[in-house]
Amino acid sequence: MTSFHAAPKGVVDINERQVITPEQVDLAEKLKNEANVFFKERKYDDAIRLYTEAIELNPSVPAYYCNRALAYINTEAFGYAIADADKALNLEPGFVKGYYRRATANMALLRLKESVRDFRMVVKRVPKDADARKKLTECEKMHRRIEFEKAIEFDEEGRSVADQIDLPSMTVDDSYDGPRLATENGHGVIDKAFVDALLTRFRDQKAIHRKYAYQIILEAKKMFTEQPSLVDITIPEEARLTVCGDVHGQLFDFLNIFDLNGYPSPTNWYLFNGDFVDRGSFSLEIILILFAYKWLYPNSVYLARGNHETNNMNKVYGFEGEVKAKFSETMFKLFAETFNALPLGHLIQEKIFVVHGGLFSRDNVSLDEIRQINRFMQPPTEGLMCEILWSDPQPLPGRRPSKRGTGIEFGPDVTENFLNHNNLDLLIRSHEVKDEGYVIEHNGKCVTVFSAPNYCDRMDNLGAYIHITHDRKVSYHTFKAVPHPNNVKPMQYASQFSQFGL
């Protein structure tokens, strides 16, 4: 099909039934070129804005949709990227980049059948494209692996990995020079000295003995299992709670939060609101530190599940590969069981609702419903648990399908309804990179906090955390990224196709 924008005297857009003048064609092309500059500078929101303006002027150019789709992919708006690829292919069914973008977005969502189908189309149309062939091979391999693992999961159903860990058989050699847990009555006992030594050990990029790693995970799993799906937090007068968003395996930025804000203690409380792992390449160290602090200060440290504390995300974005490289597949399976036990949300001082993603596809969801969610599973693709982990706010009223392809987007009226229905004052959530580390939306009722500055070494964003006191005073604090070892890059343990298009 000939691209409509090549016509010299104005064209008729077949979808919009409008005449597009030569001036509109020229201006749209200019906007597209300006958007490309923003894209190269990694200013993806600006690029999306200009691509959108170009499309509004001349909606007949498949490349505009595909360019915007790539910008959406870089902001993890995979649902929007798929919609743009569909539009490009509707305009020009043979447009190779349309198949390529749709394959990439579907792959990020682990819709692997659809991704394989589109990559095969790319390879068919451009048989000499070595990159496309490589990505097709990776996608097919991942698809086979996931199908195989589904089959063996059925055979292993009901068998807990935690019950199979034999701690007494794990001996710690005298040559081990790292921190050691004390033992009382045959059980490991944690203290502040151990956790302090753990932090130093990890700053130095050294490992701890597998026995101690297993003990930390098992103790954390036991604690989380005993908690409800929605945990109530009551801050005493002498304490302060700090709420942090995604930290995503960025160990040195994570430790900088403690350097700036103080280490966890009986008076310096923390709530980490999901997405501890994946992306960054020190996810294992972060999760072991958080679990160790939970064990040390069970009433001062709180953790919520994010959408990346799930098997599918971990297979693609690095945590599974990292744990297997540093320890073993068995340890990863134990982490997966432990993630299933993580609470889904927290209620602070009876008035502040905190979840990783956001709100729901229907009105009048009650806190009691959330408390009753059976969370001990991999998250479903719809329903309350899915939406808690995946949803995002939008500026306009109402609801619409998520830009991510999972969950929903909810407007200020939805936030207002939920808070009023449950006699709440504020929603705090994470899940999205923000340039300033946090953003306040929905008439001050919805706050997003993100705590991984310069996300993946490429976004130049600040990190942020939130202070909340006994009398519900809320304050916001931002911080910059700090240096980290150059020998370890983000996504070092991620699967190959997790980086396609990024």
Short mmCIF file of C-alpha atoms in Angstrom, two decimals, residues 75-80 246 275 307 355-361 386-396 398-412 414-415 427 429-434 439 441-442 446-450:
data_model
loop_
_atom_site.label_atom_id
_atom_site.label_comp_id
_atom_site.label_asym_id
_atom_site.label_seq_id
_atom_site.Cartn_x
_atom_site.Cartn_y
_atom_site.Cartn_z
CA THR A 75 7.37 3.64 29.23
CA GLU A 76 5.93 0.12 29.72
CA ALA A 77 2.59 1.15 28.21
CA PHE A 78 2.41 -2.11 26.30
CA GLY A 79 -1.36 -2.05 25.83
CA TYR A 80 -1.17 1.31 24.08
CA ASP A 246 9.67 0.65 43.61
CA ASP A 275 8.62 -4.12 43.10
CA ASN A 307 3.43 -6.80 40.06
CA VAL A 355 -1.21 -0.62 47.43
CA HIS A 356 1.30 -1.08 44.66
CA GLY A 357 -0.89 -0.44 41.61
CA GLY A 358 -4.28 1.07 42.24
CA LEU A 359 -8.04 0.77 42.24
CA PHE A 360 -10.74 -1.32 40.71
CA SER A 361 -12.95 -1.92 37.71
CA CYS A 386 -4.80 -8.17 39.58
CA GLU A 387 -6.04 -4.58 39.75
CA ILE A 388 -4.33 -3.89 43.09
CA LEU A 389 -1.01 -4.87 41.48
CA TRP A 390 -1.41 -3.40 37.98
CA SER A 391 -3.82 -0.44 37.78
CA ASP A 392 -2.81 3.20 37.20
CA PRO A 393 -4.52 6.59 37.70
CA GLN A 394 -5.63 8.69 34.73
CA PRO A 395 -6.50 12.41 34.69
CA LEU A 396 -9.95 12.04 33.11
CA GLY A 398 -14.13 7.18 34.62
CA ARG A 399 -12.23 4.06 33.70
CA ARG A 400 -10.58 2.64 30.61
CA PRO A 401 -8.41 -0.36 29.71
CA SER A 402 -4.87 -0.11 31.03
CA LYS A 403 -2.04 1.28 28.96
CA ARG A 404 -0.10 -1.75 30.22
CA GLY A 405 -2.49 -4.33 28.84
CA THR A 406 -3.32 -5.58 32.37
CA GLY A 407 -5.48 -3.94 35.05
CA ILE A 408 -7.33 -0.67 34.43
CA GLU A 409 -6.84 3.09 34.47
CA PHE A 410 -9.04 4.95 36.96
CA GLY A 411 -10.02 8.60 37.15
CA PRO A 412 -10.40 11.08 40.02
CA VAL A 414 -13.16 6.54 40.98
CA THR A 415 -10.62 7.52 43.64
CA LEU A 427 -4.53 6.61 48.29
CA ARG A 429 0.52 3.81 45.24
CA SER A 430 3.73 3.24 43.27
CA HIS A 431 4.20 1.30 40.00
CA GLU A 432 5.16 4.24 37.72
CA VAL A 433 8.37 6.18 37.11
CA LYS A 434 7.93 9.88 37.91
CA VAL A 439 3.30 13.09 41.87
CA GLU A 441 -3.12 13.69 41.44
CA HIS A 442 -6.89 13.38 41.71
CA CYS A 446 -3.92 10.00 44.93
CA VAL A 447 -0.13 9.99 45.37
CA THR A 448 2.38 7.99 43.33
CA VAL A 449 5.80 7.40 44.89
CA PHE A 450 8.73 5.82 43.03
#
